[in-house]
mmCIF file of N, CA and C in Angstrom:
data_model
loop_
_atom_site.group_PDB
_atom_site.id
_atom_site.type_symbol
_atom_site.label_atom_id
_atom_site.label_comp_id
_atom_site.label_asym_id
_atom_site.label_seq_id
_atom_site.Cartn_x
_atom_site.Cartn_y
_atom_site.Cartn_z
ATOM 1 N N UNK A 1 -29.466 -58.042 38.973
ATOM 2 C CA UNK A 1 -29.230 -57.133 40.069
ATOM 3 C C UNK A 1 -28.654 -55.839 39.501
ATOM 4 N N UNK A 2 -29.066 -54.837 39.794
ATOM 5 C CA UNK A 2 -28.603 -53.733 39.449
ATOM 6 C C UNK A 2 -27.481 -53.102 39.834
ATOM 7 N N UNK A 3 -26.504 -52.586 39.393
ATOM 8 C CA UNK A 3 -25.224 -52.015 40.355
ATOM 9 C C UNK A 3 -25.452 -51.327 41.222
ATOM 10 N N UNK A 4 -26.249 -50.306 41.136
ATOM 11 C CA UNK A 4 -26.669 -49.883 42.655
ATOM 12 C C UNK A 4 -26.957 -50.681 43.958
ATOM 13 N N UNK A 5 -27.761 -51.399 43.293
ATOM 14 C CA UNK A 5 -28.013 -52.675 44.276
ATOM 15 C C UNK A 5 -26.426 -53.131 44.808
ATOM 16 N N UNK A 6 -25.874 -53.860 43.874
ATOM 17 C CA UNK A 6 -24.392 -54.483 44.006
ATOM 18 C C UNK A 6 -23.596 -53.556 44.765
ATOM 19 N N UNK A 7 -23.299 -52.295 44.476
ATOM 20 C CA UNK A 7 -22.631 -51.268 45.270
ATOM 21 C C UNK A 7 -22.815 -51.047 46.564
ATOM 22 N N UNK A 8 -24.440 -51.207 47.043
ATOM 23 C CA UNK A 8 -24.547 -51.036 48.331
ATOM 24 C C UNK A 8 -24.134 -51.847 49.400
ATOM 25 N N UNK A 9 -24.718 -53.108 48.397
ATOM 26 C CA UNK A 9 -23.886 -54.693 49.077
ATOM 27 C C UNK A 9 -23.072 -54.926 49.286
ATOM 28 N N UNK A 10 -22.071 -54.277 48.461
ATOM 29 C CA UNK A 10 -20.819 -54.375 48.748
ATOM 30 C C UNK A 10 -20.328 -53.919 49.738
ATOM 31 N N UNK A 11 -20.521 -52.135 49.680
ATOM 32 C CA UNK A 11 -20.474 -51.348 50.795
ATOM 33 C C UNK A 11 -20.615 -51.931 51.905
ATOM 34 N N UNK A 12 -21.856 -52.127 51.972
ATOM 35 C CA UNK A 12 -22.153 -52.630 53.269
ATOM 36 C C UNK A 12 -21.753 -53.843 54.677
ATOM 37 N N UNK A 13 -21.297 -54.908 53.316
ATOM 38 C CA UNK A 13 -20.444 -55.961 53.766
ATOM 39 C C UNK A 13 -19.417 -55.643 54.341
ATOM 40 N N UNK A 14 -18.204 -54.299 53.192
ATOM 41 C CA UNK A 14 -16.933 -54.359 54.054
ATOM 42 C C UNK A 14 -17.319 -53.448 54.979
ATOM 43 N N UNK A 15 -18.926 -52.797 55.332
ATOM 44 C CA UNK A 15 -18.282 -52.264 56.391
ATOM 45 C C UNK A 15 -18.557 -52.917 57.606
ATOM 46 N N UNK A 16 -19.315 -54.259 57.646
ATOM 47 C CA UNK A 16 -19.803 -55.088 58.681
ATOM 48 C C UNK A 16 -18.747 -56.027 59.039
ATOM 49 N N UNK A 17 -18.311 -56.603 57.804
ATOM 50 C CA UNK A 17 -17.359 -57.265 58.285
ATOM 51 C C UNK A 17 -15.743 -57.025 57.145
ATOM 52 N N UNK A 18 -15.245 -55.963 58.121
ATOM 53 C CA UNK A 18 -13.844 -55.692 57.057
ATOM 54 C C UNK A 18 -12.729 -56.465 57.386
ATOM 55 N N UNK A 19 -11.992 -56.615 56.306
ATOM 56 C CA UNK A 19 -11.300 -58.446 56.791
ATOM 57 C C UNK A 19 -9.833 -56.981 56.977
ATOM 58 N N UNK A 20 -9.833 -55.857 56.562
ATOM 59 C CA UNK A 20 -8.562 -55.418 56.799
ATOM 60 C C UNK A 20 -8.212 -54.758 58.333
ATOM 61 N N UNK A 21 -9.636 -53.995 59.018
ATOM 62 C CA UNK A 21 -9.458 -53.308 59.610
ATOM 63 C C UNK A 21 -8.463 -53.809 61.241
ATOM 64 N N UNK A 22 -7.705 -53.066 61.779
ATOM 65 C CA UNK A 22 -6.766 -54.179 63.025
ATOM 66 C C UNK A 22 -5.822 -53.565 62.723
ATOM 67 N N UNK A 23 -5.302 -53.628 63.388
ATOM 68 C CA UNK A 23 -3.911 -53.297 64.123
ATOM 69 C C UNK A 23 -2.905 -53.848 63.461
ATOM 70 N N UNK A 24 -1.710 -53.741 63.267
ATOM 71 C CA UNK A 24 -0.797 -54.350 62.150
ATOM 72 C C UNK A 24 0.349 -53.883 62.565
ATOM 73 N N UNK A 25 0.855 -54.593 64.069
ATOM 74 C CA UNK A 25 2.095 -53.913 65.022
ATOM 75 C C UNK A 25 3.605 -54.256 64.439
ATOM 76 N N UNK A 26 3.874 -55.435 63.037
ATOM 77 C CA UNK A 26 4.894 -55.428 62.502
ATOM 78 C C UNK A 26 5.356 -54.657 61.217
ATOM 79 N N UNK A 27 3.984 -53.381 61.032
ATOM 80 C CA UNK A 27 3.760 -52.400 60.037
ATOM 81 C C UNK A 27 5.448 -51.914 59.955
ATOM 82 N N UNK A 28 6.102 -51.974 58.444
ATOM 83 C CA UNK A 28 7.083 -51.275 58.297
ATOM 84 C C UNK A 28 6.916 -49.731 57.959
ATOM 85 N N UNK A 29 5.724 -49.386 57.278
ATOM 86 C CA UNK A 29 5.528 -48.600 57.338
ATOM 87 C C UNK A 29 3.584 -47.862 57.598
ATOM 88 N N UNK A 30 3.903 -46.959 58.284
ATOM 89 C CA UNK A 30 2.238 -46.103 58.387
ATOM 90 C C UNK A 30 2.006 -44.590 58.046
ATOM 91 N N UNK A 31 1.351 -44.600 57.922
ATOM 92 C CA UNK A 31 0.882 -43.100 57.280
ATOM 93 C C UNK A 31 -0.725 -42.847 57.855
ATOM 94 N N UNK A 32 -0.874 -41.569 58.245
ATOM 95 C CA UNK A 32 -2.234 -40.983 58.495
ATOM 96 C C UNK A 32 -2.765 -40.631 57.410
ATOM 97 N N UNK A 33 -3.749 -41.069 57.533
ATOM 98 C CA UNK A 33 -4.252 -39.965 55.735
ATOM 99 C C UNK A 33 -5.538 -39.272 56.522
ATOM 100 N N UNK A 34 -6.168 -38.235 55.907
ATOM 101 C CA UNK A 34 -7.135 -37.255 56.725
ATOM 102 C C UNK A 34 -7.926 -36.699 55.696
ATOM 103 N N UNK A 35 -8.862 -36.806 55.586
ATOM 104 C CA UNK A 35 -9.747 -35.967 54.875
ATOM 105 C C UNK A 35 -10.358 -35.077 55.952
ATOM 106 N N UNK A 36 -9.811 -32.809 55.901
ATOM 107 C CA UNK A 36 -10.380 -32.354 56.444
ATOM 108 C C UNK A 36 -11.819 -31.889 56.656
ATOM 109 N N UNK A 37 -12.361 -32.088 55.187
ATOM 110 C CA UNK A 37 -13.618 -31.807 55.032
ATOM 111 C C UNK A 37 -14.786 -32.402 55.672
ATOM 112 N N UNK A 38 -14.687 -33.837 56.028
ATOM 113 C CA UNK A 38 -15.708 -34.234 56.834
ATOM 114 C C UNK A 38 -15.341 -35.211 58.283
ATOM 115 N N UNK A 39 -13.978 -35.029 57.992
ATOM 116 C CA UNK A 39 -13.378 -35.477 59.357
ATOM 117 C C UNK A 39 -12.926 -37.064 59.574
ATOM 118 N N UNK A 40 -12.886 -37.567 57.762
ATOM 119 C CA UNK A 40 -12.679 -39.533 58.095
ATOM 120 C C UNK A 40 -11.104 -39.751 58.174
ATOM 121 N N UNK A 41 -10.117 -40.484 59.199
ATOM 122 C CA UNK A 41 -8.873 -40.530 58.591
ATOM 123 C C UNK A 41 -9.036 -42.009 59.443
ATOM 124 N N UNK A 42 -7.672 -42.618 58.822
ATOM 125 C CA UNK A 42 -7.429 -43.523 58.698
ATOM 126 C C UNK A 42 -5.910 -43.724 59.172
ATOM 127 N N UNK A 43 -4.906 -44.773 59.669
ATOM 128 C CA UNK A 43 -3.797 -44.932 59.552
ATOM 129 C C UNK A 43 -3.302 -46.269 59.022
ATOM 130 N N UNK A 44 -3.043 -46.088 57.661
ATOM 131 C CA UNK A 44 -2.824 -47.232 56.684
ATOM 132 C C UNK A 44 -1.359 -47.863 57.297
ATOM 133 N N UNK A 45 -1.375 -48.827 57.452
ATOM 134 C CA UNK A 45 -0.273 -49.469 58.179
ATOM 135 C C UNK A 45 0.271 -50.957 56.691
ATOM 136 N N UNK A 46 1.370 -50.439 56.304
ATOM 137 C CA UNK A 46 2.020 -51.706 55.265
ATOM 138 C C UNK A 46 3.249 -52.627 56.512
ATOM 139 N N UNK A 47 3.091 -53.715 55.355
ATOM 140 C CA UNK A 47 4.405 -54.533 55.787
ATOM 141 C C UNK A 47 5.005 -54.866 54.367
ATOM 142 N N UNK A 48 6.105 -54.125 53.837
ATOM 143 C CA UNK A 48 7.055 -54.024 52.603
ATOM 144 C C UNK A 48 7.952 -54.492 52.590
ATOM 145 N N UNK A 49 8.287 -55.661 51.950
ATOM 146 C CA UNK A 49 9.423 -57.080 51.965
ATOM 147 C C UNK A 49 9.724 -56.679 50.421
ATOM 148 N N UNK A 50 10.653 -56.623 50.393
ATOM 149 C CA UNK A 50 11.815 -56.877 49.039
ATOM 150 C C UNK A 50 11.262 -56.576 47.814
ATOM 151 N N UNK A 51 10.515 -55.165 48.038
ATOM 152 C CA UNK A 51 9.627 -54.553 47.062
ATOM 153 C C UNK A 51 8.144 -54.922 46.943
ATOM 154 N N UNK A 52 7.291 -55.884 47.815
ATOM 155 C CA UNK A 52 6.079 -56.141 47.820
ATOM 156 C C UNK A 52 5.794 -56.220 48.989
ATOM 157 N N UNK A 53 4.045 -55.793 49.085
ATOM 158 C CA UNK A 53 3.280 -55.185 50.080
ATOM 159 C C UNK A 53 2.993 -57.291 50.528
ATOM 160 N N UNK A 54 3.802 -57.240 51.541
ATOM 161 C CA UNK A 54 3.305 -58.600 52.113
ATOM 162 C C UNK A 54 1.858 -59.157 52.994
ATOM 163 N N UNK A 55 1.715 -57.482 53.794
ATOM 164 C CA UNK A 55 0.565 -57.530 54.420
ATOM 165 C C UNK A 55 0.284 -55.711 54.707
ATOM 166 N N UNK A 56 -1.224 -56.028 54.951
ATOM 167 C CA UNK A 56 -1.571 -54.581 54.927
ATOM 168 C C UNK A 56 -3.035 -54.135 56.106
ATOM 169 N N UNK A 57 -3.007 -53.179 56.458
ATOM 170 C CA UNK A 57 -4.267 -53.058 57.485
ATOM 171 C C UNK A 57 -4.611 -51.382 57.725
ATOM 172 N N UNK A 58 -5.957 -51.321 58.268
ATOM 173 C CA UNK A 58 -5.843 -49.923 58.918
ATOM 174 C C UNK A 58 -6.942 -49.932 60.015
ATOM 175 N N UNK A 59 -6.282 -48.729 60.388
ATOM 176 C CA UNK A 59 -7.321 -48.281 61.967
ATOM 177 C C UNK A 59 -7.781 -46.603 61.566
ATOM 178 N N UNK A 60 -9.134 -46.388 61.965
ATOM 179 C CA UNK A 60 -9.150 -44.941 62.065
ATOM 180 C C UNK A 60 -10.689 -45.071 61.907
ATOM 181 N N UNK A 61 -11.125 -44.006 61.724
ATOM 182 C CA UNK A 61 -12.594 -43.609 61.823
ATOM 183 C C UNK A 61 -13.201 -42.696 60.758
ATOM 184 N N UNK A 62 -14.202 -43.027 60.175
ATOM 185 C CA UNK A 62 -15.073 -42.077 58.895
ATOM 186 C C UNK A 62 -16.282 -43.100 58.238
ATOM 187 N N UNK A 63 -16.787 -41.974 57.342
ATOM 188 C CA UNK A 63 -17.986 -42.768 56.472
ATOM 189 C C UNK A 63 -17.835 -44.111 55.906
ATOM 190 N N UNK A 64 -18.910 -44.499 55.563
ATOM 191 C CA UNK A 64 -19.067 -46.164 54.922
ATOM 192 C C UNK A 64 -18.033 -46.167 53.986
ATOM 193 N N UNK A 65 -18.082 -45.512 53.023
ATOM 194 C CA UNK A 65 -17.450 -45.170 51.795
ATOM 195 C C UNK A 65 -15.786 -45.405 52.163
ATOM 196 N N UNK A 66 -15.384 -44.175 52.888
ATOM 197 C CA UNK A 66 -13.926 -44.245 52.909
ATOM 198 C C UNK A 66 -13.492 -45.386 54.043
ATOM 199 N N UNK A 67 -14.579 -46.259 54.439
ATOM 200 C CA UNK A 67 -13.860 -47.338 55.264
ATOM 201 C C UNK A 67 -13.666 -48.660 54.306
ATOM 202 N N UNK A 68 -15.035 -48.341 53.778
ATOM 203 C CA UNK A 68 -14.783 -49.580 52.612
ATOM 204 C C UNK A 68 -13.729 -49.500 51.650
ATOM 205 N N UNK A 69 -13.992 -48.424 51.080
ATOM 206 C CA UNK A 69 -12.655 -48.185 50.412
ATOM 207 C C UNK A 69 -11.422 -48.534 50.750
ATOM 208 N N UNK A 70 -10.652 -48.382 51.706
ATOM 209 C CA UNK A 70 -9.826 -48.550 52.629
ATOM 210 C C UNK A 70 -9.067 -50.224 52.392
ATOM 211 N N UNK A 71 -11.020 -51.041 52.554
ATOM 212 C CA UNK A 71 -10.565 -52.099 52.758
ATOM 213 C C UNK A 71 -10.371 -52.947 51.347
ATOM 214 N N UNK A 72 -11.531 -52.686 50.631
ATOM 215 C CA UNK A 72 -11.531 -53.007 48.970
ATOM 216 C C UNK A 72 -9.706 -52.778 48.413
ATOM 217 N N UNK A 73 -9.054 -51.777 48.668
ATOM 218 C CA UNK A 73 -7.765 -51.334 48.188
ATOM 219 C C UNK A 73 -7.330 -52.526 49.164
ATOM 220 N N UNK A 74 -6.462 -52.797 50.271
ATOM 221 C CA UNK A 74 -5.949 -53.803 50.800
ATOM 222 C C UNK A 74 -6.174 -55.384 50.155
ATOM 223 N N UNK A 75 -7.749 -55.678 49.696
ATOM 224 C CA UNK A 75 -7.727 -56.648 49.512
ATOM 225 C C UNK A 75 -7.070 -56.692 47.947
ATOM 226 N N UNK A 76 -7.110 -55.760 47.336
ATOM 227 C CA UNK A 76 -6.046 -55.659 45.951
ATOM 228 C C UNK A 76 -4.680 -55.660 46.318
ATOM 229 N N UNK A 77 -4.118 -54.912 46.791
ATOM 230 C CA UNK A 77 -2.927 -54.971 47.058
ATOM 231 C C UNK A 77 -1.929 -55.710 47.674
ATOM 232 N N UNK A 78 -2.564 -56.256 48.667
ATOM 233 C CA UNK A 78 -1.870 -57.357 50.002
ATOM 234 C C UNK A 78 -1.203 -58.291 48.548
ATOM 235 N N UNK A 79 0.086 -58.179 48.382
ATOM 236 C CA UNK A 79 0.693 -59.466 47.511
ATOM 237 C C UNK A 79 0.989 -58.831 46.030
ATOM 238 N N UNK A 80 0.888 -57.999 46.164
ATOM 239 C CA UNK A 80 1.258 -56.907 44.739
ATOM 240 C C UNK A 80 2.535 -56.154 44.987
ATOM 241 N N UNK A 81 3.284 -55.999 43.976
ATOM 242 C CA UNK A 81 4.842 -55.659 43.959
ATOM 243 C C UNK A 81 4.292 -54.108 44.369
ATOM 244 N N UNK A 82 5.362 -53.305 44.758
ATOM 245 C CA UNK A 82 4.843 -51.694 44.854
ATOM 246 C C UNK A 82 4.215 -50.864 43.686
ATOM 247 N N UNK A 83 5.177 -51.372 42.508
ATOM 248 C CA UNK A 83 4.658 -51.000 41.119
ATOM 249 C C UNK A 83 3.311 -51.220 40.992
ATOM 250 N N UNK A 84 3.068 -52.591 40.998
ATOM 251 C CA UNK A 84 1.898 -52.917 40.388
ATOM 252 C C UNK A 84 0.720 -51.826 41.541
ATOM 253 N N UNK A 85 0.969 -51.791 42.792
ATOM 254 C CA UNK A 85 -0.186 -50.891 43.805
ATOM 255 C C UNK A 85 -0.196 -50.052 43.308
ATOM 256 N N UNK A 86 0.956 -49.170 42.775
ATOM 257 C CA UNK A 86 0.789 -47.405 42.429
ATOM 258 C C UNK A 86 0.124 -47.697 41.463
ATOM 259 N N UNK A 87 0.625 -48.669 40.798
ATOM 260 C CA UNK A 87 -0.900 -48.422 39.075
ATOM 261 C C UNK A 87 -2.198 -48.590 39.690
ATOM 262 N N UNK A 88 -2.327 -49.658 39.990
ATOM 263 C CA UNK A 88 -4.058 -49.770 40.798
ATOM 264 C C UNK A 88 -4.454 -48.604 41.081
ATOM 265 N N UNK A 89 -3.460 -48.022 42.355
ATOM 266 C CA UNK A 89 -3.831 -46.871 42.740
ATOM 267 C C UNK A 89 -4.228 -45.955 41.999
ATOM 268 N N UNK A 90 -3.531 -45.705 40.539
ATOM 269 C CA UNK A 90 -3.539 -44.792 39.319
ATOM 270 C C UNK A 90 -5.252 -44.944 39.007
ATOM 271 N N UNK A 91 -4.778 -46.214 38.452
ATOM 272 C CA UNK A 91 -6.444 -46.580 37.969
ATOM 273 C C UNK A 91 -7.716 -45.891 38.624
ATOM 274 N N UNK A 92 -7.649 -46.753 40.206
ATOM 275 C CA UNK A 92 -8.398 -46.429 40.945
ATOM 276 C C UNK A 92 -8.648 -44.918 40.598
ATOM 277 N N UNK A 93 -7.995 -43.413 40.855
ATOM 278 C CA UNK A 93 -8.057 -42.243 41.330
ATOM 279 C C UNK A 93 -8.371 -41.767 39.457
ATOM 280 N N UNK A 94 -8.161 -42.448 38.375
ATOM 281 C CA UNK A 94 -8.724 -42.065 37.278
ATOM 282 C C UNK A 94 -10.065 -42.496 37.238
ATOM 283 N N UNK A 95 -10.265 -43.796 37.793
ATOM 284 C CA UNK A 95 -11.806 -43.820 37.436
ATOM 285 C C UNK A 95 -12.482 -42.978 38.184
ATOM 286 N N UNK A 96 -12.212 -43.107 39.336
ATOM 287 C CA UNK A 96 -13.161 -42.178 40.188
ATOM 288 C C UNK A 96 -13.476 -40.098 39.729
ATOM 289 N N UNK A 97 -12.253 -39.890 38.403
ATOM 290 C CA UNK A 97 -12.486 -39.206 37.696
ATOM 291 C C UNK A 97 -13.059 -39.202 36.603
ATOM 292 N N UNK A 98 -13.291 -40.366 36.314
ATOM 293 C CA UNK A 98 -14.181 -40.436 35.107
ATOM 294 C C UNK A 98 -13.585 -40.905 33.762
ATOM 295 N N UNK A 99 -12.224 -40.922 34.330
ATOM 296 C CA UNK A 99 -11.149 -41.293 32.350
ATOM 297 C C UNK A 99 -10.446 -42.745 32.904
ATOM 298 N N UNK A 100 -10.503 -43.630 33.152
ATOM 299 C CA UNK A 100 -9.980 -44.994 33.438
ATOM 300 C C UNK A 100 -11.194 -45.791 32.272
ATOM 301 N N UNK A 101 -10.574 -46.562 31.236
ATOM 302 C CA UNK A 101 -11.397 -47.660 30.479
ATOM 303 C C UNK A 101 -12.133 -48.564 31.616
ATOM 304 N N UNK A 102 -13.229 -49.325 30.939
ATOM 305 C CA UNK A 102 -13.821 -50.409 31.547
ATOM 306 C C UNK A 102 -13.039 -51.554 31.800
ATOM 307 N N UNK A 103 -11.608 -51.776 30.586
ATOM 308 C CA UNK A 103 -10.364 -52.993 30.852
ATOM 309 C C UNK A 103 -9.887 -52.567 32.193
ATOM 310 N N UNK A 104 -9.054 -51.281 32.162
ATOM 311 C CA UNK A 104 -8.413 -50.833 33.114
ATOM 312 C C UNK A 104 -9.472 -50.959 34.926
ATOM 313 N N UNK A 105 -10.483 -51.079 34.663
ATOM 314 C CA UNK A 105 -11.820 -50.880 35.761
ATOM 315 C C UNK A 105 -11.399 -52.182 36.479
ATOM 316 N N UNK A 106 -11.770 -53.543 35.259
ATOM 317 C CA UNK A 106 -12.118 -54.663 35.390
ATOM 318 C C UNK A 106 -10.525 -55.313 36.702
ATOM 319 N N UNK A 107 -9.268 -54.590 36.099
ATOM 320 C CA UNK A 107 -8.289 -54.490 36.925
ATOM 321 C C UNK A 107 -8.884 -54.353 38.515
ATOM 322 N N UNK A 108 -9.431 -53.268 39.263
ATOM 323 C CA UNK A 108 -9.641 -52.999 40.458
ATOM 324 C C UNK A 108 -10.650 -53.990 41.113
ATOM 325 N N UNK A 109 -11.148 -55.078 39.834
ATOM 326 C CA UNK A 109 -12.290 -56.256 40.590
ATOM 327 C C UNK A 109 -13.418 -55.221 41.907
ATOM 328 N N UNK A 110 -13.350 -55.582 42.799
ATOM 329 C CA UNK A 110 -14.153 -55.093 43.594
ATOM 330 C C UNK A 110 -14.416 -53.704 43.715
ATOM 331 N N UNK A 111 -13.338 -53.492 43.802
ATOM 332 C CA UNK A 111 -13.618 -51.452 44.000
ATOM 333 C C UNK A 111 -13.602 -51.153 43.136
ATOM 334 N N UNK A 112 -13.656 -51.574 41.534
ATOM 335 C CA UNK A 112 -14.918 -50.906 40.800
ATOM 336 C C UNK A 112 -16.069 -50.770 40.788
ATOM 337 N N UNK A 113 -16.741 -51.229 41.902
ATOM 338 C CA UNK A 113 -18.201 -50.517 41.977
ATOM 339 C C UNK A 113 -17.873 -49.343 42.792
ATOM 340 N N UNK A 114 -17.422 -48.536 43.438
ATOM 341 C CA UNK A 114 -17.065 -47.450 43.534
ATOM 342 C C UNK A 114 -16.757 -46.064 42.382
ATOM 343 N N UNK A 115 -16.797 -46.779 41.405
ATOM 344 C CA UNK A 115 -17.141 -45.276 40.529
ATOM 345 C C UNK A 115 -18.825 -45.155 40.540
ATOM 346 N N UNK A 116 -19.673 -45.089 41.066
ATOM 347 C CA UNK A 116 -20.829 -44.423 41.374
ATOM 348 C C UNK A 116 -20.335 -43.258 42.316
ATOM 349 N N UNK A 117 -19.274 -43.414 42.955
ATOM 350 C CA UNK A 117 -18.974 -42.069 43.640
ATOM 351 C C UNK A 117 -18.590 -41.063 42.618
ATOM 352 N N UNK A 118 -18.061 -41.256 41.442
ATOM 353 C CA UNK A 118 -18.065 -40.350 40.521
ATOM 354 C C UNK A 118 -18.684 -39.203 40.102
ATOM 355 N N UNK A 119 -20.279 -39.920 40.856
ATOM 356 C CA UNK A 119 -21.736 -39.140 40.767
ATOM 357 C C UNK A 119 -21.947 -38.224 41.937
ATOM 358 N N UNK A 120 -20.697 -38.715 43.120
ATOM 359 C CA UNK A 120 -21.680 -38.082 44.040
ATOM 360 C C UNK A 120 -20.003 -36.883 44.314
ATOM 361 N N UNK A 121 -19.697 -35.564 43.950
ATOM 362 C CA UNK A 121 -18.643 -34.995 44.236
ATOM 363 C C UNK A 121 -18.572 -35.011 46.011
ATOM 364 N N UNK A 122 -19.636 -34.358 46.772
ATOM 365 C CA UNK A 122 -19.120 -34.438 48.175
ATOM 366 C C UNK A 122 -18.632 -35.585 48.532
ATOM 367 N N UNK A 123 -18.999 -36.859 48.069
ATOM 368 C CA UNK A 123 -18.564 -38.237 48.518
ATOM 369 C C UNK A 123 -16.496 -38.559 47.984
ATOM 370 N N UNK A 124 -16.500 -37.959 47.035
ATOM 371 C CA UNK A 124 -15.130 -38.596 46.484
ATOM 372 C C UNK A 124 -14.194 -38.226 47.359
ATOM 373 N N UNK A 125 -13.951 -37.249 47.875
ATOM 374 C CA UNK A 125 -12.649 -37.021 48.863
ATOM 375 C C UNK A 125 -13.000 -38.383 49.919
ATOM 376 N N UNK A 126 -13.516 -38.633 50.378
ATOM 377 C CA UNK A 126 -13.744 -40.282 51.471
ATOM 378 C C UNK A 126 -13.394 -41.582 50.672
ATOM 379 N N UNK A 127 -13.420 -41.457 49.256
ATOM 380 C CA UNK A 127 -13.449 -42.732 48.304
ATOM 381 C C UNK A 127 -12.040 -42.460 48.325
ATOM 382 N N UNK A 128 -11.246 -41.791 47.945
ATOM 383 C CA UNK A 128 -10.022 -41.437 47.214
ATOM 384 C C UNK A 128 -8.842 -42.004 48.814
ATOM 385 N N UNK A 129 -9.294 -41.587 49.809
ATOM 386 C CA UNK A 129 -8.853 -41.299 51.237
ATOM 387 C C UNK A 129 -7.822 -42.289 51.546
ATOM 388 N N UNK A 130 -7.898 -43.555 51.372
ATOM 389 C CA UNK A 130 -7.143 -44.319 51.469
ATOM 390 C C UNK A 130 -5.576 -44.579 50.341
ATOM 391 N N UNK A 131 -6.433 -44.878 49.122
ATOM 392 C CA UNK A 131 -5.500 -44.862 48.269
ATOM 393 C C UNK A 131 -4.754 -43.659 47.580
ATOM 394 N N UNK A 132 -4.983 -42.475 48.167
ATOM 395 C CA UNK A 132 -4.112 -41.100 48.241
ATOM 396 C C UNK A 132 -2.659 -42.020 49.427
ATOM 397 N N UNK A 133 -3.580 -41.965 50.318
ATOM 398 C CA UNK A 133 -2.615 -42.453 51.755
ATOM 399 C C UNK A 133 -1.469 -43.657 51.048
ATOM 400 N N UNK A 134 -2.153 -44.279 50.313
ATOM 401 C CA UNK A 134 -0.955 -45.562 49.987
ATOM 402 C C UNK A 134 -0.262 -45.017 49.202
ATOM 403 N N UNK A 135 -0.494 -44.267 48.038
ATOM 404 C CA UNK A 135 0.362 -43.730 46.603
ATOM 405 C C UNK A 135 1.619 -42.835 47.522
ATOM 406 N N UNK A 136 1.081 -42.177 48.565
ATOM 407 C CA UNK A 136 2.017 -41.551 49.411
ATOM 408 C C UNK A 136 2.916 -42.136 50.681
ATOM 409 N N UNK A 137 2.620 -43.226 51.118
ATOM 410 C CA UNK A 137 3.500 -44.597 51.666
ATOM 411 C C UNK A 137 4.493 -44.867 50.462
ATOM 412 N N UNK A 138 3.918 -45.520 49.421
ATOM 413 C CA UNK A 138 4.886 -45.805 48.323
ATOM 414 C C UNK A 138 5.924 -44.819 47.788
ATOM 415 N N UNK A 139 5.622 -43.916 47.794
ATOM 416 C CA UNK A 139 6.514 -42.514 46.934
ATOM 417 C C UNK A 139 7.310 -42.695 48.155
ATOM 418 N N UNK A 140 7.153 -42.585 49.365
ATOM 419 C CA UNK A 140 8.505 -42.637 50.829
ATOM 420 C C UNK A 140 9.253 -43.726 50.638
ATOM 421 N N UNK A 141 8.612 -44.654 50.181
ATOM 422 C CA UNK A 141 9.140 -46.200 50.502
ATOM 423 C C UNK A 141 10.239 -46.132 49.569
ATOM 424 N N UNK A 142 9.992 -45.442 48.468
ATOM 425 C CA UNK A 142 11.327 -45.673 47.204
ATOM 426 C C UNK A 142 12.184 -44.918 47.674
#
């Protein structure tokens, strides 16, 4: 199967059936994140216990890309100390620039097929959308 192939599949899955998207009314903390350029935002909603993301969700509206995204990041994070998310997060926002190793990749499991957005510049502000939103939950949270 080709990664393109794999990428779309992927895509496509979280956006049919996203196990994050919902409401998350014991959220300790939320944040809007907004991409003005094509209009996708999101409101990333954490639940942060004694330095780890216990549970995580979001609501909002935009492209395939930045919904999946959205959800691919949650399913990494849900159960990760804060530290360990901001690195992901790191990772994540280097590959999608192009300088993150294939070790460091293999880290993000699923949402490494998302560096094909690498290829596409109008697409990356929607890829990035979410995990901007969390790196900036976390920086408040400390």
């Amino acid at each position: 199967m080709s990664s393109r192939t794999f990428y779309h599949e992927i895509l496509t899955d979280h956006n049919l059936h996203p196990a994050h998207k919902h409401d998350l009314k014991e959220a300790s903390h939320v944040l809007e994140g907004v991409n003005p350029s094509c209009g996708d935002a999101i409101w990333l909603k954490l639940v942060l216990e004694e330095g780890r993301i216990r549970d995580g969700a979001f609501v909002g509206d935009g492209c395939a890309i930045s919904q999946a995204s959205a959800d691919m990041m949650l399913d990494l994070v849900i159960g990760k100390t804060r530290e360990e998310a901001d690195r992901l997060a790191d990772v994540f926002l280097r590959m999608i620039q192009g300088e993150a190793s294939e070790e460091e990749m293999e880290q993000l499991q699923e949402a490494s097929v998302l560096r094909e957005v690498s290829h596409m510049p109008a697409r990356v502000k929607c890829a990035v959308l979410g995990w901007h939103t969390l790196k900036e939950i976390l920086n408040k949270a400390r």
